[in-house]
XYZ file of N, CA, C and O in Angstrom:
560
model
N 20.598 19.604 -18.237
C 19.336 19.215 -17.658
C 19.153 20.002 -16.360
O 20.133 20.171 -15.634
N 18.116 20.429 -16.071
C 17.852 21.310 -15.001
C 17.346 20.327 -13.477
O 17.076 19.136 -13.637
N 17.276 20.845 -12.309
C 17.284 19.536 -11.290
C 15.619 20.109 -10.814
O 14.986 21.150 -10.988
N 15.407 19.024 -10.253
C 13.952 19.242 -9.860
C 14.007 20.874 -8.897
O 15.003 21.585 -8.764
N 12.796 21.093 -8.408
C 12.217 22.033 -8.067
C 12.025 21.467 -6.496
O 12.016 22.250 -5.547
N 11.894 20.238 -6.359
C 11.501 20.048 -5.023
C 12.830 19.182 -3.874
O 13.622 18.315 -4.245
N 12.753 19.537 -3.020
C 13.862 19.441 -2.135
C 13.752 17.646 -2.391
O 12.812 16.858 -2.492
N 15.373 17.517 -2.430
C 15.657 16.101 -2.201
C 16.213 15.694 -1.057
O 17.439 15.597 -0.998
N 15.637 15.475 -0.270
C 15.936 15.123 0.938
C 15.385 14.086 1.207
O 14.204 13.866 0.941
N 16.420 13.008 1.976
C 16.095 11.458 1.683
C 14.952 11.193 2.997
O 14.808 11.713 4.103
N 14.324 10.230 2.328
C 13.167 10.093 3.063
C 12.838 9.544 4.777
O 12.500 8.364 4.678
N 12.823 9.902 6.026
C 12.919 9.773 7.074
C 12.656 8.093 7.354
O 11.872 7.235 6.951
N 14.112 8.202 8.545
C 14.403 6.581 8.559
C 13.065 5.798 9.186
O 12.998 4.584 8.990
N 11.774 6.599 10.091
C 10.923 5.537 10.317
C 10.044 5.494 9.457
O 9.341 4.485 9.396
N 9.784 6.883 8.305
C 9.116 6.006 7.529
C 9.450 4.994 6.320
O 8.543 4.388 5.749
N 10.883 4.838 5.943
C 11.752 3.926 5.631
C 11.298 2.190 6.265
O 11.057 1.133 5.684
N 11.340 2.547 7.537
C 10.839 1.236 8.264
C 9.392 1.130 7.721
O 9.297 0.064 7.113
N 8.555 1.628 7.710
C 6.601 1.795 7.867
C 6.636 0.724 6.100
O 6.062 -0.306 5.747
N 7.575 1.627 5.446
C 7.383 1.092 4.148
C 8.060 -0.471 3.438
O 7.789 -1.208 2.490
N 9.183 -0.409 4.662
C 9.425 -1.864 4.764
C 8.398 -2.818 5.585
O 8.302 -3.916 5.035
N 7.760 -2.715 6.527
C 6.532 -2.999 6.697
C 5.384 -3.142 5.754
O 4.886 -4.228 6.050
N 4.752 -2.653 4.843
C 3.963 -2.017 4.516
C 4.322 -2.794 2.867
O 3.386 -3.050 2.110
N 5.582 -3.063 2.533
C 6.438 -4.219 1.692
C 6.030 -5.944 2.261
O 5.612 -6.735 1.415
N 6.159 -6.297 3.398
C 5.716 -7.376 4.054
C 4.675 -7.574 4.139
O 4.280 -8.678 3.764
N 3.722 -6.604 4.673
C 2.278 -6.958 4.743
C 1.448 -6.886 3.220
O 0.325 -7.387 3.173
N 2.010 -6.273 2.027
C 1.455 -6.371 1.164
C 1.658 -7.967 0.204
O 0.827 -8.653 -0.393
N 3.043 -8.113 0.391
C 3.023 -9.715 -0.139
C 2.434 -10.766 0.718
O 2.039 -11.802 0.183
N 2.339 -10.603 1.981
C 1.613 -11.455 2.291
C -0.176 -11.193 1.749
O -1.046 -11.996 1.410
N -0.163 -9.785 1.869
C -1.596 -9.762 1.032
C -1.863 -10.890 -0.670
O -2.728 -11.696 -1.014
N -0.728 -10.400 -1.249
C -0.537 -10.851 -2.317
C -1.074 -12.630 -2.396
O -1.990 -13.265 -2.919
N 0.059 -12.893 -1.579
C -0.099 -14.796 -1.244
C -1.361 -14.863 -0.454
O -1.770 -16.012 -0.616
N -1.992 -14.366 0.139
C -3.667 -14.817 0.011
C -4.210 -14.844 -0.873
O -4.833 -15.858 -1.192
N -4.190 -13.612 -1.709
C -5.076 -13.489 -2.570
C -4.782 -14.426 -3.889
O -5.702 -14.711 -4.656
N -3.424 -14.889 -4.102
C -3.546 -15.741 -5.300
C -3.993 -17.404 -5.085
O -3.793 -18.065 -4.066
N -4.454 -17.728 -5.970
C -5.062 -18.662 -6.128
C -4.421 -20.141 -5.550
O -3.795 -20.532 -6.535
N -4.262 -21.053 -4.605
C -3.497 -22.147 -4.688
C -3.160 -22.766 -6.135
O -3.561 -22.562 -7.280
N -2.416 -23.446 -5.647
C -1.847 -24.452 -6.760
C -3.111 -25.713 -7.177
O -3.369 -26.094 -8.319
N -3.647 -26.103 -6.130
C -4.961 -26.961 -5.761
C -6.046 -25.896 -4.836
O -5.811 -24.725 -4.538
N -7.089 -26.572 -4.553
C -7.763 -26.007 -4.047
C -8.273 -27.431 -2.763
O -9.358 -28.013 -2.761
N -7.537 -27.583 -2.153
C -7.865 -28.680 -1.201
C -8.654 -28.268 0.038
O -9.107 -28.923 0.977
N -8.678 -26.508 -0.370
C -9.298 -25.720 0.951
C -9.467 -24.286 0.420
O -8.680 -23.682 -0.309
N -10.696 -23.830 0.944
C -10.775 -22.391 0.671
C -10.256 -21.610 1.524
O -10.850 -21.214 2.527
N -8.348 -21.117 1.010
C -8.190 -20.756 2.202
C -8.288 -18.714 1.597
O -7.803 -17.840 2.315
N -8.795 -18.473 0.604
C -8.927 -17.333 0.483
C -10.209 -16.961 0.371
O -10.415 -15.839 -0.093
N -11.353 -17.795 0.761
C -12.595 -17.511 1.256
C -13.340 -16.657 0.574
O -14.149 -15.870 1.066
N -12.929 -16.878 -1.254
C -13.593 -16.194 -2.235
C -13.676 -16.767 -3.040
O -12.982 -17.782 -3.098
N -14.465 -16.475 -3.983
C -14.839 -17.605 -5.167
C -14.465 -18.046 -5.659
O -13.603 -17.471 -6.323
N -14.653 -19.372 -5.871
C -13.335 -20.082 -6.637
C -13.509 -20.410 -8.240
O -12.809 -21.225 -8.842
N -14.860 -19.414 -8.986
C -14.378 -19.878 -10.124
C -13.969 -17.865 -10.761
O -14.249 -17.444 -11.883
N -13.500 -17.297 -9.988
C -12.749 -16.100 -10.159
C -11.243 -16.076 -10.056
O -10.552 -15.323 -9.369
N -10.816 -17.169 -10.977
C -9.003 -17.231 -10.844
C -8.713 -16.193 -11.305
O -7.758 -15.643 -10.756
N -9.181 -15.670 -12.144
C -8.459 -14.385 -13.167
C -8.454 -13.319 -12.267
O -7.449 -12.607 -12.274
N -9.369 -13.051 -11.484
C -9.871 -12.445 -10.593
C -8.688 -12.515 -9.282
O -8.198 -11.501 -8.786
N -8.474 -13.413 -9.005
C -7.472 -13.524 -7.815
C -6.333 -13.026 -8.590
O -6.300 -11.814 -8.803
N -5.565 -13.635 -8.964
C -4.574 -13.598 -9.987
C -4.119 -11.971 -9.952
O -3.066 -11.539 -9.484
N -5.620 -10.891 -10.816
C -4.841 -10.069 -10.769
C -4.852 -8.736 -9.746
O -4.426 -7.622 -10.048
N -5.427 -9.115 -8.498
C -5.667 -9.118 -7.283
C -4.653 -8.781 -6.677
O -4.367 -7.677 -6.215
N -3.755 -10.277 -6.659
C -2.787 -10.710 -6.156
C -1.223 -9.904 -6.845
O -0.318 -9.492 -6.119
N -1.218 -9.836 -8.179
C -0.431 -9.126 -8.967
C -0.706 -8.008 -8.668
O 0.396 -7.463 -8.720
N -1.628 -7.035 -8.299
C -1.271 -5.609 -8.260
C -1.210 -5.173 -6.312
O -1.068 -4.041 -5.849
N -1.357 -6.385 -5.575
C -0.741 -6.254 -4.085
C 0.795 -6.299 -4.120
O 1.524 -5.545 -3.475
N 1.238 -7.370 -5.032
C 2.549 -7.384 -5.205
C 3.457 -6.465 -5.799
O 4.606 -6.270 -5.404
N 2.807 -5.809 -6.931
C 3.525 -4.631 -7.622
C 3.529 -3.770 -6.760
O 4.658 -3.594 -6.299
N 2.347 -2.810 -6.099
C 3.036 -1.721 -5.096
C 3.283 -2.083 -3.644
O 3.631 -1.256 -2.801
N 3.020 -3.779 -3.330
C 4.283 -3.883 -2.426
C 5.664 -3.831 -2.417
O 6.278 -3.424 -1.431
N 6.316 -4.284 -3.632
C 7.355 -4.441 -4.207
C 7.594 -2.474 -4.698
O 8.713 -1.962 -4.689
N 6.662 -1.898 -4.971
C 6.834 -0.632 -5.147
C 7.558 0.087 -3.981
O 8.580 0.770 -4.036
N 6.572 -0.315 -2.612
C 7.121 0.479 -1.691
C 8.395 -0.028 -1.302
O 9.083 0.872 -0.819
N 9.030 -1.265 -1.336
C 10.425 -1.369 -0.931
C 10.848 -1.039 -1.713
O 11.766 -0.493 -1.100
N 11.115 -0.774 -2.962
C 11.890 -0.177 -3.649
C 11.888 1.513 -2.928
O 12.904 1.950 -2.387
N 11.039 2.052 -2.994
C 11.382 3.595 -1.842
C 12.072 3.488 -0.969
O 13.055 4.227 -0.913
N 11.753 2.250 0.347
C 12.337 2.194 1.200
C 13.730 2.326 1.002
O 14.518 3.063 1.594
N 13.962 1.392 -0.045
C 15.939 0.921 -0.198
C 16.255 2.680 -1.079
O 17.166 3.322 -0.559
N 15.782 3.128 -1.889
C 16.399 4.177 -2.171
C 16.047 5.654 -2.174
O 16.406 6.613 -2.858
N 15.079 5.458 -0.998
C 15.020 6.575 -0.004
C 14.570 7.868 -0.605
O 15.209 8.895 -0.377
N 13.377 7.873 -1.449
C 13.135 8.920 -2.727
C 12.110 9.560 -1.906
O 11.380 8.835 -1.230
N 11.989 10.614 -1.885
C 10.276 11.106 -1.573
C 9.491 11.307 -2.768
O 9.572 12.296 -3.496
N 8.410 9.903 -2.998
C 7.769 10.105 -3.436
C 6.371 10.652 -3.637
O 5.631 9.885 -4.253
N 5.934 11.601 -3.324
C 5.044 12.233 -2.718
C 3.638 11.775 -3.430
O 2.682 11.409 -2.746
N 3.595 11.824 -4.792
C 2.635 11.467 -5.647
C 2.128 9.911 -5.429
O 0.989 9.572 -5.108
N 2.936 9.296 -5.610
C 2.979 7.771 -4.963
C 2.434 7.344 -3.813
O 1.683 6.378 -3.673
N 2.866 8.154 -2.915
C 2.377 8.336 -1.395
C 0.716 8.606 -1.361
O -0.176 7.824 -1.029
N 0.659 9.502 -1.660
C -0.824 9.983 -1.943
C -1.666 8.864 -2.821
O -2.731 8.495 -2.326
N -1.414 8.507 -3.618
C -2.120 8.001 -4.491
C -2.416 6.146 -3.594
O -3.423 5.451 -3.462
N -0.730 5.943 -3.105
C -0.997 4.618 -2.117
C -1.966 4.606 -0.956
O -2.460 3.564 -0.524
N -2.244 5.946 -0.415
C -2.753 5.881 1.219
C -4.420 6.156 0.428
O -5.381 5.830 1.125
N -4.635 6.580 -0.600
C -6.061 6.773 -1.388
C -6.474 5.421 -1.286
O -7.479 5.107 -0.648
N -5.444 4.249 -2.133
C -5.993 2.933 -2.258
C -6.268 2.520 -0.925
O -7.339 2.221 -0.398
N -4.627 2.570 -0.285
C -5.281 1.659 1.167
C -6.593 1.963 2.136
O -7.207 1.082 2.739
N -6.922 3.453 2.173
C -8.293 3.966 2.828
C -9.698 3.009 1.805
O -10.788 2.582 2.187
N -9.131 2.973 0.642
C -10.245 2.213 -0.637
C -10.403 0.735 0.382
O -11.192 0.496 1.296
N -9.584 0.118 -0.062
C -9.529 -0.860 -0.067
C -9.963 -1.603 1.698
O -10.388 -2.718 2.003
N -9.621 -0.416 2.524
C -9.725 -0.869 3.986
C -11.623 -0.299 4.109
O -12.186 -0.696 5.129
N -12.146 0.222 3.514
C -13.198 0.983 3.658
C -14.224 -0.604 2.993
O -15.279 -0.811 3.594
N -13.895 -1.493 1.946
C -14.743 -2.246 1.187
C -14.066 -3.533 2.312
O -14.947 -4.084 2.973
N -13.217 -3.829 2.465
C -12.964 -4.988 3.404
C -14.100 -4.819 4.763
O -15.050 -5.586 4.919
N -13.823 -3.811 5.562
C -15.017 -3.384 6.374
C -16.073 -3.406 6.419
O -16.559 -3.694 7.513
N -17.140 -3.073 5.095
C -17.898 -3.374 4.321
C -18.625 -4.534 4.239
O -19.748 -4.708 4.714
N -17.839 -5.471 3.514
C -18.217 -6.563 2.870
C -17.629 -7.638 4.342
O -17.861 -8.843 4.244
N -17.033 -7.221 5.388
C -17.246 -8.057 6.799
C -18.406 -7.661 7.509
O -18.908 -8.514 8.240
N -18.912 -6.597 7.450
C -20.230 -6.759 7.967
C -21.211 -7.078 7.521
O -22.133 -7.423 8.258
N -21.349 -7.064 5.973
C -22.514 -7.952 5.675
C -22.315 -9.452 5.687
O -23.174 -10.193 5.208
N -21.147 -9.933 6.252
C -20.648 -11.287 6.059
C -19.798 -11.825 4.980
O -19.235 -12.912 5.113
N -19.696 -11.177 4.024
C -19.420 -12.015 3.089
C -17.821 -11.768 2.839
O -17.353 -11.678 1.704
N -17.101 -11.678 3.936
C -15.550 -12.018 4.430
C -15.245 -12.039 5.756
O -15.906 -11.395 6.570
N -14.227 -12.774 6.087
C -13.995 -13.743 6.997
C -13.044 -12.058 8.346
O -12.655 -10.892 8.293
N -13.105 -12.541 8.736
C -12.305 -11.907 10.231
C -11.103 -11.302 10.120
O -10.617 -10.387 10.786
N -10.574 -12.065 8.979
C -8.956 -11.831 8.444
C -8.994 -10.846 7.843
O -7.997 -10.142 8.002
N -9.987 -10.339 6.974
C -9.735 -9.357 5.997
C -10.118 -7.891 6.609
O -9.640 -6.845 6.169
N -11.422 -7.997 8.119
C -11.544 -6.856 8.476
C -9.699 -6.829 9.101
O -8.892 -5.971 8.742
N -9.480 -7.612 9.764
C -7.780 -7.025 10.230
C -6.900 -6.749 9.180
O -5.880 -6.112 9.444
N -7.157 -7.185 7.824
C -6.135 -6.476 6.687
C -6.275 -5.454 6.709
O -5.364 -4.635 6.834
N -8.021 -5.075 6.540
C -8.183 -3.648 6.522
C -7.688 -2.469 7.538
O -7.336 -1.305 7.347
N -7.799 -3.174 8.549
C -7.561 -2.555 10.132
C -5.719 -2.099 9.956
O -5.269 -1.062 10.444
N -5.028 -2.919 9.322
C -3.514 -2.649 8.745
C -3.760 -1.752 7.697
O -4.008 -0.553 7.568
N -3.647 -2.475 7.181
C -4.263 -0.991 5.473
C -4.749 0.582 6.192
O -4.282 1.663 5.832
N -5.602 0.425 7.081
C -5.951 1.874 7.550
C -4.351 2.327 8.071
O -3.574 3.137 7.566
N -4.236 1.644 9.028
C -2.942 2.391 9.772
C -2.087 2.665 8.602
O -2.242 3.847 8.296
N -1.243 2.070 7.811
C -0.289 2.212 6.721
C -1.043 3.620 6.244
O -0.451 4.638 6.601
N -1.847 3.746 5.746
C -2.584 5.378 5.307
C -2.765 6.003 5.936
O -3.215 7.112 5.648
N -2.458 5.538 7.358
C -2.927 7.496 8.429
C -1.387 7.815 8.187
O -1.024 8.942 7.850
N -0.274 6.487 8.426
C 1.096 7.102 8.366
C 1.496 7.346 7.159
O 2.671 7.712 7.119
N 0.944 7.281 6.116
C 1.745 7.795 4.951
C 1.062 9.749 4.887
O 1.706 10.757 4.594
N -0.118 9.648 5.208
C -0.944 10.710 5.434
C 0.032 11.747 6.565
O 0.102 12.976 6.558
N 0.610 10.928 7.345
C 1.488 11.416 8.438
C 2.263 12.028 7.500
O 2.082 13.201 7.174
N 3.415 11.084 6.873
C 4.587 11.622 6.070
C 4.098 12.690 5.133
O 4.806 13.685 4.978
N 3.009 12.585 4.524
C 2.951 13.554 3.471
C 2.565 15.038 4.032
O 2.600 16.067 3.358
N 2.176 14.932 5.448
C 1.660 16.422 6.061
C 3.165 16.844 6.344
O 3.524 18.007 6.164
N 4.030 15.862 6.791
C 4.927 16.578 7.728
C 6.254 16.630 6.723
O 7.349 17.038 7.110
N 6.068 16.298 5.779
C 7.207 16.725 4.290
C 6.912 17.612 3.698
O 5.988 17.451 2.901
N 7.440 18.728 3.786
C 7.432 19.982 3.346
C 7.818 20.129 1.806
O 8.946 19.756 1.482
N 6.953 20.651 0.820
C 7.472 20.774 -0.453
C 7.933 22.342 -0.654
O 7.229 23.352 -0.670
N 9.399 22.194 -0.808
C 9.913 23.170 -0.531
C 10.881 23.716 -2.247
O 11.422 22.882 -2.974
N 10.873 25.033 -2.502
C 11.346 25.378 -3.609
C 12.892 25.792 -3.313
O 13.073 26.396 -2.255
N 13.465 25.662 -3.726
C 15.500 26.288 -3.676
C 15.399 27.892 -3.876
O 14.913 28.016 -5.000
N 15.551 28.774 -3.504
C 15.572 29.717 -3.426
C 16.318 30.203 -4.730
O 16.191 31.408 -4.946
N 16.999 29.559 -5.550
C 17.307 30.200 -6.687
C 16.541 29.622 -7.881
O 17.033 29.757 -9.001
N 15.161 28.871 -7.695
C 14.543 28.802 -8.453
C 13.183 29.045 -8.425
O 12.315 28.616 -9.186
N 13.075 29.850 -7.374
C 11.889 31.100 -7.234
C 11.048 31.520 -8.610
O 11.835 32.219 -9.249
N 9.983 31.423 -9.241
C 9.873 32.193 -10.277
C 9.570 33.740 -10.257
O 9.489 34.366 -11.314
């Protein structure tokens, strides 16, 4: 089997930290967004006959939160991943922003977004300042 093309070099210890961060703030995203057990309170300040809707909301905050600690613990540069994560979080921080100024979300979510941005300038960080670099004996 032939080895990749791109330098493996383990991924820098603060952004190791950013993504253990970035692991925390997404499950807590997660546990807003899923649905209580009861509804004794709207504490996710969205519709409540959109369970399916929360649900899988909540399931795909958790999958690439749980995505990014898995990088963190084994230290991969994933570059594609990276890119494709700091795309969503600019998405996702751009419609939270959005939908707080026309009102129709609460205070909390422009500051998710306000997190979500930062997590994407620094992954935007990592991906400028990681060099994709070829091995010199596999030059074509």
């Amino acid at each position: 089997m032939t080895t990749s093309p791109v330098s493996q070099k383990p991924v820098a210890t603060w952004f190791r930290y950013c993504l253990l961060l970035t692991t925390i703030f997404n499950l807590f995203g997660a546990i807003r967004f899923a649905p209580p057990v009861y509804y004794g309170a709207n504490t996710v300040e969205l519709p409540k006959d959109a369970i399916f809707v929360h649900w899988v909301i909540a399931s795909w905050i958790f999958i690439l939160g749980a995505s990014y600690g898995w990088l963190a613990i084994t230290a991969k540069p994933e570059k594609f991943f990276i890119a494709v994560a700091a795309a969503c979080k600019i998405a996702i921080a751009i419609l939270f922003f959005i939908f707080w100024f026309q009102g129709d979300l609460s205070f909390t979510f422009l500051l998710a977004g306000c997190g979500d941005l930062l997590f994407a300038f620094a992954f935007i960080f990592w991906l400028w300042q990681t060099p994709h670099t070829i091995k010199e004996n596999q030059k074509p």
